[in-house]
Amino acid sequence: MHNISITNNWNTALYEDKHAFVWEYGEDLLKFLNPQPGESILDLGCGTGQLTEKIAQAGVKVMGVDHAPAMIEKARQNYPHIRFDVADARSFQVDKPFDAVFSNAVLHWVKQADSAIASIHQSLKPGGRFVAEFGGKGNVKAIATALISTLEAFNIPAQALNPWYFPSIGEYASLLEQQGFDVIHAMLFARPTPLAEGEVGMANWIQMFASSFLTGLSNDQQIQIIRAVEEYLKPTLYQQGTWVADYRRIRIVAIKL
Ligand code: BEZ
């Protein structure tokens, strides 16, 4: 694996402690992967390795990659028997092509989708499968709208701070087809996601996953913005003491021609 990427300061303890839903929901996607003993599979964006380990348990030779060095360090500690490397989804290269590339809850961070698809394509054997799920069109729309309109009310041009790519089925399937994949399954569905920690769940989520919107703001300003976003969202996303994020997933299975 080559092309080591930029550093990212994910808080792995917070990720594992309060955001376990990221890989717990991902277990559903494993059914689509249907890993077979003896196969070789790449887990793209493996985080701290929980799903990589599940794939390994199927008797697969699995390798996990993530662009965040802190995640890879933790994944190696969690599962020392598995190979984990730091790599960038937009430019990684492999020494030997895989039977499948699996990716859960990652590709919405990769705005250069065409580059990621090219890397995935070249890392698969002909006939190999790409099985992915991530945020699709309309994902966290209420949260993003609340963040952007709150920041704009503070005269901060927020659109440029948006770190996410949430494609429609048509858009993403077309990119895959243009690069030599057959898309055999595509689905877009709402998956309202309860956040841990009751009342502070939304503030935690924003700090963990939407921090780029708060870039350059003082601590006090960040708190003020988060409070305003909570007020904005409370009538729709706060239900009986739990915040529920308005997730929408795109799920794709594509075969390399
Ligand atoms: C998601 O999994 O859909 C997601 C996670 C963090 C930020 C935005 C979207």
CSV table of C-alpha atoms in Angstrom, one decimal, residues 36-249:
chain,number,residue,atom,x,y,z
A,36,GLN,CA,-16.1,-16.5,1.6
A,37,PRO,CA,-13.2,-18.5,3.2
A,38,GLY,CA,-10.0,-18.0,1.2
A,39,GLU,CA,-11.0,-14.7,-0.4
A,40,SER,CA,-8.8,-11.6,-0.1
A,41,ILE,CA,-10.7,-8.4,0.9
A,42,LEU,CA,-9.8,-4.8,1.5
A,43,ASP,CA,-11.7,-2.8,4.1
A,44,LEU,CA,-11.4,0.8,2.9
A,45,GLY,CA,-11.8,3.3,5.8
A,46,CYS,CA,-11.6,0.6,8.5
A,47,GLY,CA,-11.6,3.0,11.4
A,48,THR,CA,-10.6,1.1,14.6
A,49,GLY,CA,-11.1,-2.3,12.8
A,50,GLN,CA,-14.3,-3.8,14.3
A,51,LEU,CA,-15.7,-4.7,10.9
A,52,THR,CA,-12.3,-5.8,9.5
A,53,GLU,CA,-12.2,-8.3,12.3
A,54,LYS,CA,-15.7,-9.6,11.4
A,55,ILE,CA,-14.6,-10.1,7.9
A,56,ALA,CA,-11.4,-11.9,9.1
A,57,GLN,CA,-13.7,-14.2,11.1
A,58,ALA,CA,-15.2,-15.5,7.9
A,59,GLY,CA,-11.8,-17.1,7.0
A,60,VAL,CA,-10.8,-14.2,4.7
A,61,LYS,CA,-7.4,-12.7,4.2
A,62,VAL,CA,-8.4,-9.1,5.1
A,63,MET,CA,-6.5,-5.9,5.1
A,64,GLY,CA,-7.8,-2.6,6.6
A,65,VAL,CA,-6.8,0.9,5.5
A,66,ASP,CA,-7.8,4.3,6.8
A,67,HIS,CA,-6.5,7.8,6.2
A,68,ALA,CA,-6.3,8.6,9.9
A,69,PRO,CA,-3.1,7.4,11.5
A,70,ALA,CA,-4.7,7.5,15.0
A,71,MET,CA,-7.4,5.1,13.8
A,72,ILE,CA,-4.8,2.7,12.3
A,73,GLU,CA,-2.8,2.8,15.5
A,74,LYS,CA,-5.9,1.8,17.5
A,75,ALA,CA,-6.9,-0.8,14.9
A,76,ARG,CA,-3.5,-2.5,15.2
A,77,GLN,CA,-3.8,-2.5,19.0
A,78,ASN,CA,-7.3,-3.9,18.9
A,79,TYR,CA,-6.5,-6.7,16.3
A,80,PRO,CA,-2.8,-7.3,16.1
A,81,HIS,CA,-3.3,-10.4,13.8
A,82,ILE,CA,-4.7,-8.2,11.0
A,83,ARG,CA,-2.7,-6.0,8.7
A,84,PHE,CA,-3.7,-2.3,8.9
A,85,ASP,CA,-2.1,0.6,6.9
A,86,VAL,CA,-2.6,4.3,6.5
A,87,ALA,CA,-3.8,5.1,3.0
A,88,ASP,CA,-5.7,7.8,1.1
A,89,ALA,CA,-8.9,6.6,-0.6
A,90,ARG,CA,-8.2,8.9,-3.6
A,91,SER,CA,-4.8,7.5,-4.5
A,92,PHE,CA,-4.1,4.2,-2.8
A,93,GLN,CA,-2.4,1.4,-4.8
A,94,VAL,CA,-2.2,-2.2,-3.9
A,95,ASP,CA,0.6,-4.8,-4.7
A,96,LYS,CA,-1.9,-7.6,-5.4
A,97,PRO,CA,-5.6,-7.1,-6.4
A,98,PHE,CA,-8.3,-8.2,-4.1
A,99,ASP,CA,-11.5,-10.3,-4.6
A,100,ALA,CA,-13.5,-7.5,-3.0
A,101,VAL,CA,-13.3,-4.0,-1.6
A,102,PHE,CA,-15.6,-3.2,1.3
A,103,SER,CA,-16.3,0.3,2.6
A,104,ASN,CA,-18.7,1.4,5.4
A,105,ALA,CA,-19.6,4.9,6.4
A,106,VAL,CA,-16.5,6.5,4.8
A,107,LEU,CA,-17.0,7.6,1.2
A,108,HIS,CA,-19.1,10.6,2.1
A,109,TRP,CA,-15.8,12.1,3.3
A,110,VAL,CA,-14.3,11.8,-0.2
A,111,LYS,CA,-15.4,14.6,-2.4
A,112,GLN,CA,-13.2,13.4,-5.2
A,113,ALA,CA,-15.3,10.4,-5.8
A,114,ASP,CA,-13.9,9.7,-9.3
A,115,SER,CA,-10.4,9.4,-7.9
A,116,ALA,CA,-11.6,7.0,-5.1
A,117,ILE,CA,-13.4,4.9,-7.7
A,118,ALA,CA,-10.3,4.7,-9.9
A,119,SER,CA,-8.3,3.5,-6.9
A,120,ILE,CA,-10.9,0.9,-6.0
A,121,HIS,CA,-11.1,-0.3,-9.6
A,122,GLN,CA,-7.4,-0.8,-9.9
A,123,SER,CA,-7.3,-2.7,-6.6
A,124,LEU,CA,-9.8,-5.3,-7.7
A,125,LYS,CA,-9.4,-8.5,-9.7
A,126,PRO,CA,-11.6,-8.6,-12.9
A,127,GLY,CA,-15.0,-9.8,-11.6
A,128,GLY,CA,-14.2,-8.5,-8.1
A,129,ARG,CA,-16.9,-6.8,-6.2
A,130,PHE,CA,-17.1,-3.4,-4.6
A,131,VAL,CA,-19.6,-3.3,-1.7
A,132,ALA,CA,-20.2,0.1,0.0
A,133,GLU,CA,-22.5,2.1,2.2
A,134,PHE,CA,-22.3,5.7,3.1
A,135,GLY,CA,-24.3,8.9,3.3
A,136,GLY,CA,-26.5,9.4,0.3
A,137,LYS,CA,-28.5,12.3,-1.2
A,138,GLY,CA,-30.3,14.1,1.6
A,139,ASN,CA,-28.1,12.7,4.4
A,140,VAL,CA,-28.1,14.8,7.6
A,141,LYS,CA,-30.0,17.4,5.7
A,142,ALA,CA,-31.7,18.9,8.8
A,143,ILE,CA,-28.4,19.0,10.7
A,144,ALA,CA,-26.5,20.5,7.8
A,145,THR,CA,-29.2,23.1,7.1
A,146,ALA,CA,-29.2,24.1,10.8
A,147,LEU,CA,-25.4,24.4,10.9
A,148,ILE,CA,-25.2,26.4,7.7
A,149,SER,CA,-28.0,28.8,8.5
A,150,THR,CA,-26.8,29.3,12.0
A,151,LEU,CA,-23.3,30.1,10.8
A,152,GLU,CA,-24.6,32.4,8.1
A,153,ALA,CA,-26.6,34.3,10.7
A,154,PHE,CA,-23.2,34.9,12.4
A,155,ASN,CA,-21.9,36.1,9.0
A,156,ILE,CA,-19.7,33.0,8.5
A,157,PRO,CA,-19.9,31.7,4.9
A,158,ALA,CA,-20.5,28.1,5.8
A,159,GLN,CA,-21.2,26.4,2.4
A,160,ALA,CA,-17.4,26.3,1.7
A,161,LEU,CA,-16.9,24.5,5.1
A,162,ASN,CA,-19.1,21.6,4.2
A,163,PRO,CA,-16.9,18.5,4.2
A,164,TRP,CA,-19.4,16.0,2.8
A,165,TYR,CA,-20.4,14.3,-0.5
A,166,PHE,CA,-23.8,12.7,-0.5
A,167,PRO,CA,-24.6,11.5,-4.0
A,168,SER,CA,-27.8,10.2,-5.4
A,169,ILE,CA,-28.0,6.6,-6.8
A,170,GLY,CA,-28.0,8.0,-10.4
A,171,GLU,CA,-24.9,10.1,-9.8
A,172,TYR,CA,-22.8,7.5,-8.1
A,173,ALA,CA,-23.9,4.6,-10.4
A,174,SER,CA,-22.9,6.7,-13.4
A,175,LEU,CA,-19.5,7.4,-12.0
A,176,LEU,CA,-19.0,3.7,-11.4
A,177,GLU,CA,-20.2,2.7,-14.9
A,178,GLN,CA,-17.9,5.3,-16.5
A,179,GLN,CA,-14.9,3.7,-14.8
A,180,GLY,CA,-15.7,0.1,-15.8
A,181,PHE,CA,-18.1,-1.3,-13.1
A,182,ASP,CA,-21.4,-3.0,-13.5
A,183,VAL,CA,-23.8,-1.8,-10.8
A,184,ILE,CA,-25.8,-4.8,-9.7
A,185,HIS,CA,-27.5,-3.3,-6.6
A,186,ALA,CA,-28.2,0.3,-5.5
A,187,MET,CA,-30.5,1.5,-2.8
A,188,LEU,CA,-31.1,4.8,-1.0
A,189,PHE,CA,-32.9,4.6,2.3
A,190,ALA,CA,-33.6,6.7,5.5
A,191,ARG,CA,-32.0,5.3,8.6
A,192,PRO,CA,-32.8,7.6,11.5
A,193,THR,CA,-29.9,7.1,13.9
A,194,PRO,CA,-30.3,7.6,17.7
A,195,LEU,CA,-27.3,9.3,19.2
A,196,ALA,CA,-25.8,8.2,22.5
A,197,GLU,CA,-25.6,10.4,25.7
A,198,GLY,CA,-29.2,11.9,25.8
A,199,GLU,CA,-29.2,15.6,25.8
A,200,VAL,CA,-25.6,16.1,24.8
A,201,GLY,CA,-25.8,13.7,21.9
A,202,MET,CA,-26.1,16.3,19.2
A,203,ALA,CA,-23.3,18.5,20.6
A,204,ASN,CA,-21.0,15.3,20.7
A,205,TRP,CA,-22.0,14.4,17.2
A,206,ILE,CA,-21.2,17.9,15.8
A,207,GLN,CA,-17.9,18.0,17.6
A,208,MET,CA,-16.9,14.5,16.3
A,209,PHE,CA,-18.2,14.7,12.8
A,210,ALA,CA,-18.9,18.3,11.8
A,211,SER,CA,-16.0,20.1,13.3
A,212,SER,CA,-14.9,21.5,10.0
A,213,PHE,CA,-17.9,23.9,10.2
A,214,LEU,CA,-16.4,25.3,13.4
A,215,THR,CA,-12.9,25.8,12.1
A,216,GLY,CA,-11.3,29.0,13.3
A,217,LEU,CA,-14.0,29.8,15.9
A,218,SER,CA,-13.1,30.3,19.6
A,219,ASN,CA,-14.4,27.9,22.2
A,220,ASP,CA,-17.1,30.3,23.2
A,221,GLN,CA,-18.2,30.9,19.7
A,222,GLN,CA,-18.4,27.1,19.1
A,223,ILE,CA,-20.6,26.6,22.1
A,224,GLN,CA,-22.8,29.5,21.0
A,225,ILE,CA,-23.2,28.0,17.6
A,226,ILE,CA,-23.9,24.5,18.9
A,227,ARG,CA,-26.5,25.8,21.3
A,228,ALA,CA,-28.2,27.6,18.5
A,229,VAL,CA,-28.1,24.5,16.2
A,230,GLU,CA,-29.7,22.5,19.1
A,231,GLU,CA,-32.5,25.0,19.4
A,232,TYR,CA,-33.1,24.9,15.7
A,233,LEU,CA,-33.2,21.1,15.6
A,234,LYS,CA,-34.9,20.3,18.9
A,235,PRO,CA,-38.5,20.3,17.5
A,236,THR,CA,-37.7,17.8,14.8
A,237,LEU,CA,-34.7,15.6,15.9
A,238,TYR,CA,-35.0,15.5,19.7
A,239,GLN,CA,-37.4,12.7,20.8
A,240,GLN,CA,-38.1,11.7,24.4
A,241,GLY,CA,-34.6,12.6,25.6
A,242,THR,CA,-32.7,11.2,22.6
A,243,TRP,CA,-31.3,13.0,19.6
A,244,VAL,CA,-32.0,11.2,16.3
A,245,ALA,CA,-29.8,12.1,13.4
A,246,ASP,CA,-31.5,12.2,10.0
A,247,TYR,CA,-29.2,9.7,8.2
A,248,ARG,CA,-29.9,8.5,4.7
A,249,ARG,CA,-27.7,5.7,3.3
